[in-house]
């Protein structure tokens, strides 16, 4: 499997505090890669470097490279709007815009200049279908998205992300605010989406990583301690710190 | 330490498994002594004590299944628990087979058998040592010893074949011994099976350390 994203010797500081230390990590295309580790280990920070969401943080300094399809996303002249169209993101709390379900999904395509109603209709329908939400909302596309349940709202956010045809989807603890059934629906959805997209997910739920991820990376105090196939990492971790964390002996 | 109650449960599991191991070794030693000395009283004691082995198997199985259900163990914890779950089956079978040998001893003049069939004493000795060493390899996580114990099984199989040939010869010359010879064959078969269970324990010991069995990765 080809590498979609390659992080090379990536270092990141918030002011004086170093949050990422010499991270080298390849994300394989059309697969799910999970980042696990205790709070403050740098996993979310690392995820956000993959579409430069950290650019907005004050006093941040980043060294090293993040190569997406052979091009460094931190090179001069990179258009972050185009980057974030290609690398979409879904957050911990479902955050639909206070507008209709239809307008939520059409929001991105409209920003990118699509005005034709039929084209938008098609994008909205396909995105909602891909997010496994269409059947539940097809009769109320023009009602307010805030009326959806938490799980539906999160799938709407995924649909909104898919509507701009990304190649990579970053998810930062996307199910931590959801009930178990909604969580399983999102997990099933991600398993389907990996046929078309490259997915990277931060999760505190280790069972979730072991259920859905093809590859898992364990972070600790800004370092990536171990990275490999999920089956290997959860059955025969190579580093004692990984073993101790995943078996609940510290954290 | 996080998950201290889980770790306490895991430790208790190891303690119980250890007790069962030594109970089975004791049963085996007593059973072979009863066989060697035609000690029918000792044979009865072994048979009665087999219930304790069976009860321990159930107790450990229940503990393993509850830990899987409630703690979703992974990595080393999962290998420890699945190994325990598999090894108790072999221990319980060893217990059954030694109890079955003891039942035969009560029916027969076993001392006669022990001496009459030349290779039975060596079979009994090797099988007992295999079980003892298999359990030691498991307790010490000693893969080298486990591999070495597995190799000894060939000799037990060879002796079993010798015993069968010997018994055929005996029945040819002494047709009145046929019933006894059938019982001796069954005893020899039990000893051969005890060797196989020792091999299984060694294989699970290797799995516990490596996640592999016979070079095939299980987890």
Short mmCIF file of C-alpha atoms in Angstrom, two decimals:
data_model
loop_
_atom_site.label_atom_id
_atom_site.label_comp_id
_atom_site.label_asym_id
_atom_site.label_seq_id
_atom_site.Cartn_x
_atom_site.Cartn_y
_atom_site.Cartn_z
CA UNK A 1 0.00 0.00 0.00
CA UNK A 2 1.28 3.48 -0.95
CA UNK A 3 2.05 6.18 1.56
CA UNK A 4 -0.46 9.01 1.37
CA UNK A 5 1.18 11.20 4.00
CA UNK A 6 4.75 11.05 5.26
CA UNK A 7 5.79 13.01 8.35
CA UNK A 8 9.54 13.48 8.52
CA UNK A 9 11.41 14.53 11.62
CA UNK A 10 8.47 16.67 12.71
CA UNK A 11 8.97 18.86 15.79
CA UNK A 12 6.46 21.28 17.25
CA UNK A 13 6.67 23.77 20.09
CA UNK A 14 3.91 25.68 21.87
CA UNK A 15 6.05 28.58 23.09
CA UNK A 16 8.90 26.96 24.99
CA UNK A 17 7.14 23.65 25.42
CA UNK A 18 7.96 20.97 22.89
CA UNK A 19 4.77 19.05 22.05
CA UNK A 20 6.08 16.83 19.24
CA UNK A 21 9.57 15.35 19.11
CA UNK A 22 11.12 14.01 15.91
CA UNK A 23 8.01 12.29 14.61
CA UNK A 24 8.54 10.04 11.59
CA UNK A 25 5.34 8.39 10.50
CA UNK A 26 3.85 7.16 7.21
CA UNK A 27 0.10 7.11 6.70
CA UNK A 28 -0.96 4.50 4.16
CA UNK A 29 -3.57 5.44 1.61
CA UNK A 30 -7.07 3.97 1.79
CA UNK A 31 -6.62 2.65 5.29
CA UNK A 32 -7.46 3.71 8.83
CA UNK A 33 -4.60 4.86 11.05
CA UNK A 34 -5.33 5.44 14.73
CA UNK A 35 -3.33 7.58 17.13
CA UNK A 36 -3.55 6.57 20.77
CA UNK A 37 -1.89 7.74 23.97
CA UNK A 38 -2.64 9.49 27.25
CA UNK A 39 -3.91 13.08 27.35
CA UNK A 40 -1.21 15.55 26.45
CA UNK A 41 0.86 13.01 24.52
CA UNK A 42 0.70 15.00 21.28
CA UNK A 43 -1.63 12.79 19.24
CA UNK A 44 -4.21 15.53 18.52
CA UNK A 45 -1.45 18.05 17.91
CA UNK A 46 0.08 15.66 15.39
CA UNK A 47 -3.29 15.10 13.70
CA UNK A 48 -3.74 18.84 13.32
CA UNK A 49 -0.35 19.25 11.68
CA UNK A 50 -1.63 17.08 8.83
CA UNK A 51 -3.86 19.86 7.47
CA UNK A 52 -2.14 22.78 9.21
CA UNK A 53 -4.97 23.42 11.65
CA UNK A 54 -2.27 24.42 14.13
CA UNK A 55 -1.38 27.46 12.04
CA UNK A 56 -3.88 29.49 14.04
CA UNK A 57 -2.33 28.72 17.41
CA UNK A 58 -0.25 31.56 18.94
CA UNK A 59 3.45 31.04 19.62
CA UNK A 60 3.59 27.80 17.68
CA UNK A 61 6.76 26.71 15.89
CA UNK A 62 6.94 23.73 13.58
CA UNK A 63 10.05 22.13 12.08
CA UNK A 64 10.26 19.16 9.76
CA UNK A 65 8.14 18.08 6.84
CA UNK A 66 4.69 16.71 6.20
CA UNK A 67 4.60 15.29 2.69
CA UNK A 68 1.19 14.78 1.12
CA UNK A 69 1.28 13.00 -2.25
CA UNK A 70 4.93 13.91 -2.60
CA UNK A 71 4.56 17.61 -1.75
CA UNK A 72 5.50 19.31 1.49
CA UNK A 73 2.39 20.97 2.92
CA UNK A 74 4.59 23.32 4.97
CA UNK A 75 6.43 24.61 1.87
CA UNK A 76 6.14 28.29 1.03
CA UNK A 77 3.16 29.19 -1.11
CA UNK A 78 0.93 26.26 -0.13
CA UNK A 79 -2.74 27.36 -0.24
CA UNK A 80 -4.22 26.06 3.02
CA UNK A 81 -7.78 26.35 1.65
CA UNK A 82 -6.92 23.88 -1.09
CA UNK A 83 -4.98 21.76 1.43
CA UNK A 84 -7.99 21.56 3.75
CA UNK A 85 -10.30 20.69 0.87
CA UNK A 86 -8.03 17.75 0.21
CA UNK A 87 -7.55 16.94 3.93
CA UNK A 88 -10.86 17.32 5.74
CA UNK A 89 -11.45 17.20 9.46
CA UNK A 90 -14.14 16.07 11.89
CA UNK A 91 -14.01 17.12 15.53
CA UNK A 92 -14.91 15.67 18.91
CA UNK A 93 -18.13 17.63 19.37
CA UNK A 94 -20.52 17.44 16.42
CA UNK A 95 -20.58 21.02 15.12
CA UNK A 96 -23.24 21.41 12.45
CA UNK A 97 -23.87 24.97 11.33
CA UNK A 98 -27.20 26.44 12.53
CA UNK A 99 -28.82 25.98 9.15
CA UNK A 100 -30.65 23.23 7.27
CA UNK A 101 -29.24 19.74 6.75
CA UNK A 102 -29.04 20.49 3.02
CA UNK A 103 -27.21 23.78 3.52
CA UNK A 104 -24.73 22.21 5.91
CA UNK A 105 -23.65 19.71 3.27
CA UNK A 106 -23.82 22.23 0.40
CA UNK A 107 -21.80 24.79 2.36
CA UNK A 108 -18.35 23.60 1.25
CA UNK A 109 -19.18 23.05 -2.43
CA UNK A 110 -20.83 26.52 -2.56
CA UNK A 111 -17.68 28.11 -1.10
CA UNK A 112 -15.73 26.36 -3.83
CA UNK A 113 -17.98 27.98 -6.43
CA UNK A 114 -20.63 25.38 -7.22
CA UNK A 115 -23.96 27.17 -7.73
CA UNK A 116 -25.94 24.86 -10.00
CA UNK A 117 -28.89 23.50 -8.05
CA UNK A 118 -28.93 20.06 -9.66
CA UNK A 119 -25.20 19.59 -9.10
CA UNK A 120 -25.59 20.63 -5.45
CA UNK A 121 -28.59 18.28 -5.03
CA UNK A 122 -26.50 15.41 -6.33
CA UNK A 123 -23.51 16.25 -4.08
CA UNK A 124 -25.78 16.55 -1.02
CA UNK A 125 -27.50 13.24 -1.72
CA UNK A 126 -24.29 11.35 -2.42
CA UNK A 127 -22.45 12.81 0.56
CA UNK A 128 -25.33 11.95 2.90
CA UNK A 129 -25.49 8.44 1.43
CA UNK A 130 -21.73 7.99 1.86
CA UNK A 131 -22.10 9.14 5.46
CA UNK A 132 -24.87 6.55 6.00
CA UNK A 133 -27.32 9.30 6.94
CA UNK A 134 -29.42 9.81 3.82
CA UNK A 135 -32.20 7.32 4.61
CA UNK A 136 -32.71 8.88 8.02
CA UNK A 137 -32.95 12.49 6.79
CA UNK A 138 -34.11 12.38 3.15
CA UNK A 139 -37.60 13.64 4.06
CA UNK A 140 -36.35 16.54 6.11
CA UNK A 141 -33.37 17.91 4.24
CA UNK A 142 -34.65 21.44 4.66
CA UNK A 143 -35.12 21.33 8.40
CA UNK A 144 -32.59 22.65 10.89
CA UNK A 145 -29.60 20.34 11.42
CA UNK A 146 -29.56 21.14 15.13
CA UNK A 147 -32.72 18.99 15.45
CA UNK A 148 -30.72 15.84 14.68
CA UNK A 149 -29.44 13.53 17.40
CA UNK A 150 -25.76 13.73 18.39
CA UNK A 151 -24.85 10.65 16.34
CA UNK A 152 -26.74 11.99 13.31
CA UNK A 153 -25.08 15.38 13.72
CA UNK A 154 -21.65 13.74 13.69
CA UNK A 155 -22.52 11.79 10.54
CA UNK A 156 -23.76 15.09 9.04
CA UNK A 157 -20.35 16.59 9.83
CA UNK A 158 -18.75 13.65 8.04
CA UNK A 159 -21.11 14.22 5.07
CA UNK A 160 -20.16 17.91 5.10
CA UNK A 161 -16.52 16.88 5.01
CA UNK A 162 -17.13 14.41 2.14
CA UNK A 163 -19.03 17.00 0.07
CA UNK A 164 -15.82 18.77 -0.95
CA UNK A 165 -14.35 15.48 -2.16
CA UNK A 166 -11.39 15.20 0.20
CA UNK A 167 -8.76 12.49 -0.14
CA UNK A 168 -7.86 12.34 3.53
CA UNK A 169 -10.23 12.57 6.51
CA UNK A 170 -8.85 13.48 9.93
CA UNK A 171 -11.05 12.70 12.93
CA UNK A 172 -10.27 13.96 16.42
CA UNK A 173 -12.08 11.70 18.91
CA UNK A 174 -15.20 11.71 16.72
CA UNK A 175 -17.24 9.40 18.94
CA UNK A 176 -16.27 10.45 22.45
CA UNK A 177 -19.48 12.49 22.82
CA UNK A 178 -21.72 9.77 21.35
CA UNK A 179 -23.68 6.86 22.78
CA UNK A 180 -22.47 3.29 22.05
CA UNK A 181 -24.87 2.64 19.15
CA UNK A 182 -24.02 5.92 17.41
CA UNK A 183 -20.36 5.11 18.02
CA UNK A 184 -20.71 1.74 16.28
CA UNK A 185 -22.50 3.42 13.36
CA UNK A 186 -19.61 5.85 12.91
CA UNK A 187 -17.12 2.98 13.17
CA UNK A 188 -19.00 0.99 10.51
CA UNK A 189 -19.10 4.09 8.36
CA UNK A 190 -15.34 4.64 8.65
CA UNK A 191 -14.73 1.00 7.69
CA UNK A 192 -16.73 1.62 4.50
CA UNK A 193 -15.17 4.99 3.77
CA UNK A 194 -11.62 3.64 3.82
CA UNK A 195 -12.27 2.06 0.42
CA UNK A 196 -12.26 5.59 -1.02
CA UNK A 197 -10.45 7.75 1.53
CA UNK A 198 -7.36 7.76 3.71
CA UNK A 199 -8.46 8.07 7.33
CA UNK A 200 -6.53 9.14 10.43
CA UNK A 201 -8.29 9.09 13.78
CA UNK A 202 -7.36 10.15 17.29
CA UNK A 203 -9.15 8.05 19.87
CA UNK A 204 -9.04 7.52 23.60
CA UNK A 205 -11.00 4.33 23.13
CA UNK A 206 -8.46 1.56 22.62
CA UNK A 207 -11.12 -0.98 21.76
CA UNK A 208 -12.19 1.40 19.00
CA UNK A 209 -8.65 1.52 17.62
CA UNK A 210 -8.40 -2.27 17.76
CA UNK A 211 -11.82 -2.66 16.08
CA UNK A 212 -11.35 -0.35 13.13
CA UNK A 213 -7.75 0.72 12.58
CA UNK A 214 -5.39 -1.00 10.15
CA UNK A 215 -2.42 0.77 11.71
CA UNK A 216 -1.99 2.25 15.16
CA UNK A 217 0.59 4.66 16.55
CA UNK A 218 1.20 5.08 20.27
CA UNK A 219 2.28 8.53 21.45
CA UNK A 220 3.76 9.44 24.83
CA UNK A 221 4.96 12.87 26.00
CA UNK A 222 5.40 14.17 22.45
CA UNK A 223 7.15 11.09 21.11
CA UNK A 224 5.84 8.39 18.87
CA UNK A 225 6.82 5.29 20.80
CA UNK A 226 5.54 2.55 18.55
CA UNK A 227 3.76 2.33 15.23
CA UNK A 228 2.67 -0.72 13.32
CA UNK A 229 -0.18 -2.92 12.21
CA UNK A 230 -2.99 -2.76 14.75
CA UNK A 231 -2.98 -6.55 15.16
CA UNK A 232 0.68 -6.45 16.12
CA UNK A 233 0.45 -3.47 18.42
CA UNK A 234 -2.45 -4.87 20.44
CA UNK A 235 -1.28 -8.48 20.59
CA UNK A 236 2.49 -8.24 20.75
CA UNK A 237 3.64 -4.67 21.38
CA UNK A 238 7.39 -4.32 21.07
CA UNK A 239 7.90 -1.50 23.56
CA UNK A 240 7.23 -2.04 27.25
CA UNK A 241 5.68 1.46 27.51
CA UNK A 242 3.13 0.53 24.82
CA UNK A 243 2.30 -2.73 26.60
CA UNK A 244 1.90 -0.94 29.93
CA UNK A 245 -0.37 1.72 28.43
CA UNK A 246 -2.65 -0.51 26.38
CA UNK A 247 -3.08 -3.00 29.20
CA UNK A 248 -4.02 -0.18 31.56
CA UNK A 249 -0.97 -0.33 33.79
CA UNK A 250 -0.46 3.41 33.49
CA UNK A 251 -2.13 6.36 31.80
CA UNK B 1 -1.25 1.35 39.65
CA UNK B 2 -4.27 1.49 37.39
CA UNK B 3 -6.62 -1.49 37.07
CA UNK B 4 -5.47 -2.88 40.41
CA UNK B 5 -8.55 -5.06 40.80
CA UNK B 6 -7.93 -6.56 37.34
CA UNK B 7 -4.32 -7.24 38.27
CA UNK B 8 -5.41 -8.83 41.55
CA UNK B 9 -7.80 -11.07 39.61
CA UNK B 10 -5.02 -12.00 37.18
CA UNK B 11 -2.71 -12.86 40.07
CA UNK B 12 -5.41 -14.96 41.72
CA UNK B 13 -5.84 -16.80 38.40
CA UNK B 14 -2.12 -17.56 38.35
CA UNK B 15 -2.21 -18.76 41.96
CA UNK B 16 -5.15 -21.09 41.24
CA UNK B 17 -3.56 -22.42 38.08
CA UNK B 18 -0.36 -23.09 39.98
CA UNK B 19 -2.30 -25.01 42.64
CA UNK B 20 -4.00 -27.08 39.95
CA UNK B 21 -0.64 -27.84 38.30
CA UNK B 22 0.82 -29.18 41.53
CA UNK B 23 -2.33 -31.09 42.39
CA UNK B 24 -2.15 -32.84 39.00
CA UNK B 25 1.56 -33.63 39.44
CA UNK B 26 0.79 -35.12 42.87
CA UNK B 27 -2.08 -37.16 41.41
CA UNK B 28 0.18 -38.43 38.66
CA UNK B 29 2.96 -39.38 41.08
CA UNK B 30 0.52 -41.14 43.41
CA UNK B 31 -1.18 -42.89 40.51
CA UNK B 32 2.14 -44.22 39.17
CA UNK B 33 3.17 -45.28 42.70
CA UNK B 34 -0.15 -47.10 43.10
CA UNK B 35 0.49 -48.81 39.76
CA UNK B 36 4.09 -49.69 40.61
CA UNK B 37 3.25 -51.13 44.05
CA UNK B 38 -0.22 -52.43 43.28
CA UNK B 39 -1.46 -50.14 46.06
CA UNK B 40 -5.23 -50.28 45.70
CA UNK B 41 -5.86 -47.95 48.65
CA UNK B 42 -3.69 -45.25 47.13
CA UNK B 43 -5.46 -45.82 43.80
CA UNK B 44 -8.81 -45.17 45.51
CA UNK B 45 -7.49 -41.95 47.02
CA UNK B 46 -6.36 -40.75 43.59
CA UNK B 47 -9.80 -41.49 42.12
CA UNK B 48 -11.56 -39.57 44.91
CA UNK B 49 -9.20 -36.62 44.57
CA UNK B 50 -9.92 -36.32 40.82
CA UNK B 51 -13.09 -34.39 41.68
CA UNK B 52 -10.88 -31.68 43.14
CA UNK B 53 -9.02 -31.44 39.83
CA UNK B 54 -12.31 -31.17 37.93
CA UNK B 55 -13.61 -28.50 40.31
CA UNK B 56 -10.43 -26.47 39.85
CA UNK B 57 -10.80 -26.66 36.09
CA UNK B 58 -14.33 -25.22 36.30
CA UNK B 59 -13.24 -22.52 38.73
CA UNK B 60 -10.35 -21.40 36.51
CA UNK B 61 -12.45 -21.52 33.34
CA UNK B 62 -15.08 -19.33 34.99
CA UNK B 63 -12.42 -16.87 36.16
CA UNK B 64 -10.92 -16.66 32.65
CA UNK B 65 -14.28 -16.14 30.94
CA UNK B 66 -15.26 -13.48 33.46
CA UNK B 67 -11.99 -11.62 32.92
CA UNK B 68 -12.53 -11.72 29.14
CA UNK B 69 -16.10 -10.52 29.57
CA UNK B 70 -15.41 -7.71 31.99
CA UNK B 71 -11.86 -6.58 31.24
CA UNK B 72 -11.36 -7.14 27.49
CA UNK B 73 -7.74 -8.16 28.02
CA UNK B 74 -5.17 -7.50 25.29
CA UNK B 75 -1.48 -8.11 24.59
CA UNK B 76 0.27 -10.16 27.31
CA UNK B 77 -2.90 -10.25 29.46
CA UNK B 78 -4.87 -11.87 26.63
CA UNK B 79 -2.14 -14.43 26.02
CA UNK B 80 -1.95 -15.27 29.75
CA UNK B 81 -5.71 -15.73 30.05
CA UNK B 82 -6.14 -17.73 26.85
CA UNK B 83 -3.18 -19.94 27.81
CA UNK B 84 -4.75 -20.58 31.23
CA UNK B 85 -8.05 -21.45 29.54
CA UNK B 86 -6.36 -24.00 27.28
CA UNK B 87 -3.92 -25.49 29.80
CA UNK B 88 -6.61 -26.33 32.37
CA UNK B 89 -8.17 -28.64 29.79
CA UNK B 90 -4.92 -30.58 29.41
CA UNK B 91 -4.41 -30.69 33.17
CA UNK B 92 -7.92 -31.99 33.70
CA UNK B 93 -7.43 -34.69 31.05
CA UNK B 94 -4.16 -35.78 32.67
CA UNK B 95 -6.13 -36.02 35.92
CA UNK B 96 -8.82 -38.12 34.21
CA UNK B 97 -6.31 -40.46 32.65
CA UNK B 98 -4.46 -41.08 35.88
CA UNK B 99 -7.82 -41.72 37.60
CA UNK B 100 -8.69 -44.18 34.82
CA UNK B 101 -5.36 -45.95 35.31
CA UNK B 102 -6.18 -46.19 39.03
CA UNK B 103 -9.56 -47.76 38.29
CA UNK B 104 -7.76 -50.43 36.27
CA UNK B 105 -5.29 -50.99 39.10
CA UNK B 106 -8.18 -51.73 41.46
CA UNK B 107 -9.51 -54.38 39.06
CA UNK B 108 -6.13 -55.93 38.29
CA UNK B 109 -2.97 -57.28 39.75
CA UNK B 110 -1.11 -54.19 38.62
CA UNK B 111 2.24 -55.01 40.11
CA UNK B 112 2.20 -57.98 37.84
CA UNK B 113 1.63 -55.66 34.88
CA UNK B 114 4.29 -53.19 35.88
CA UNK B 115 6.87 -55.96 35.94
CA UNK B 116 5.48 -58.19 33.25
CA UNK B 117 5.57 -55.60 30.49
CA UNK B 118 9.10 -54.43 30.19
CA UNK B 119 8.59 -50.96 28.72
CA UNK B 120 5.70 -49.76 30.89
CA UNK B 121 7.92 -48.54 33.78
CA UNK B 122 10.00 -46.40 31.40
CA UNK B 123 6.83 -45.04 29.77
CA UNK B 124 5.45 -44.09 33.18
CA UNK B 125 8.70 -42.47 34.19
CA UNK B 126 9.11 -40.41 31.01
CA UNK B 127 5.44 -39.33 30.90
CA UNK B 128 5.57 -38.20 34.54
CA UNK B 129 8.77 -36.24 33.98
CA UNK B 130 7.32 -34.70 30.82
CA UNK B 131 4.32 -33.40 32.76
CA UNK B 132 6.50 -32.12 35.59
CA UNK B 133 8.88 -30.32 33.19
CA UNK B 134 6.05 -29.02 30.99
CA UNK B 135 4.52 -27.40 34.08
CA UNK B 136 7.89 -26.03 35.09
CA UNK B 137 8.40 -24.54 31.60
CA UNK B 138 4.96 -22.95 31.89
CA UNK B 139 5.60 -21.53 35.36
CA UNK B 140 9.06 -20.22 34.42
CA UNK B 141 8.03 -19.03 30.90
CA UNK B 142 10.90 -21.25 29.72
CA UNK B 143 10.46 -21.85 25.98
CA UNK B 144 13.76 -23.73 25.68
CA UNK B 145 12.64 -26.31 28.23
CA UNK B 146 9.19 -26.48 26.55
CA UNK B 147 10.78 -27.29 23.18
CA UNK B 148 13.02 -29.92 24.77
CA UNK B 149 10.08 -31.61 26.55
CA UNK B 150 8.16 -31.84 23.26
CA UNK B 151 11.02 -33.85 21.73
CA UNK B 152 10.71 -36.52 24.43
CA UNK B 153 7.26 -37.47 23.18
CA UNK B 154 8.75 -39.52 20.33
CA UNK B 155 10.30 -41.90 22.87
CA UNK B 156 6.92 -42.33 24.63
CA UNK B 157 5.27 -43.15 21.30
CA UNK B 158 8.03 -45.63 20.50
CA UNK B 159 7.63 -47.31 23.90
CA UNK B 160 3.88 -47.52 23.39
CA UNK B 161 4.45 -49.42 20.15
CA UNK B 162 6.92 -51.71 21.93
CA UNK B 163 4.37 -52.36 24.68
CA UNK B 164 1.75 -53.33 22.12
CA UNK B 165 4.16 -55.79 20.48
CA UNK B 166 5.17 -57.21 23.85
CA UNK B 167 1.54 -57.70 24.82
CA UNK B 168 0.77 -59.45 21.53
CA UNK B 169 3.62 -61.86 22.21
CA UNK B 170 2.41 -62.49 25.77
CA UNK B 171 -1.12 -63.29 24.61
CA UNK B 172 0.23 -65.70 22.02
CA UNK B 173 2.09 -67.66 24.69
CA UNK B 174 -0.45 -67.26 27.48
CA UNK B 175 -4.02 -67.01 26.15
CA UNK B 176 -5.37 -66.88 29.71
CA UNK B 177 -3.71 -63.44 30.06
CA UNK B 178 -5.76 -61.83 27.27
CA UNK B 179 -8.03 -59.83 29.59
CA UNK B 180 -5.10 -58.51 31.56
CA UNK B 181 -3.20 -57.66 28.39
CA UNK B 182 -6.13 -55.60 27.09
CA UNK B 183 -6.13 -53.63 30.35
CA UNK B 184 -2.34 -53.16 30.11
CA UNK B 185 -2.74 -51.86 26.57
CA UNK B 186 -5.29 -49.33 27.80
CA UNK B 187 -2.98 -48.25 30.61
CA UNK B 188 -0.13 -47.82 28.13
CA UNK B 189 -2.44 -45.77 25.91
CA UNK B 190 -3.32 -43.53 28.86
CA UNK B 191 0.39 -42.98 29.55
CA UNK B 192 0.95 -42.15 25.89
CA UNK B 193 -1.92 -39.63 26.02
CA UNK B 194 -0.48 -38.08 29.19
CA UNK B 195 2.70 -37.44 27.17
CA UNK B 196 0.58 -35.75 24.48
CA UNK B 197 -1.04 -33.45 27.05
CA UNK B 198 2.41 -32.51 28.34
CA UNK B 199 3.28 -31.56 24.75
CA UNK B 200 0.13 -29.42 24.56
CA UNK B 201 1.11 -27.60 27.75
CA UNK B 202 4.52 -26.89 26.20
CA UNK B 203 2.90 -25.58 23.02
CA UNK B 204 0.67 -23.22 25.01
CA UNK B 205 3.71 -22.09 26.97
CA UNK B 206 5.35 -21.15 23.66
CA UNK B 207 2.16 -19.38 22.59
CA UNK B 208 2.03 -17.44 25.83
CA UNK B 209 5.49 -16.05 25.15
CA UNK B 210 5.29 -15.56 21.38
CA UNK B 211 1.64 -15.54 20.26
CA UNK B 212 2.61 -18.42 17.95
CA UNK B 213 2.01 -22.12 17.97
CA UNK B 214 4.02 -24.47 15.75
CA UNK B 215 5.30 -21.43 13.85
CA UNK B 216 1.76 -20.32 13.11
CA UNK B 217 0.75 -16.97 14.48
CA UNK B 218 -2.49 -17.15 16.48
CA UNK B 219 -2.64 -13.55 17.73
#
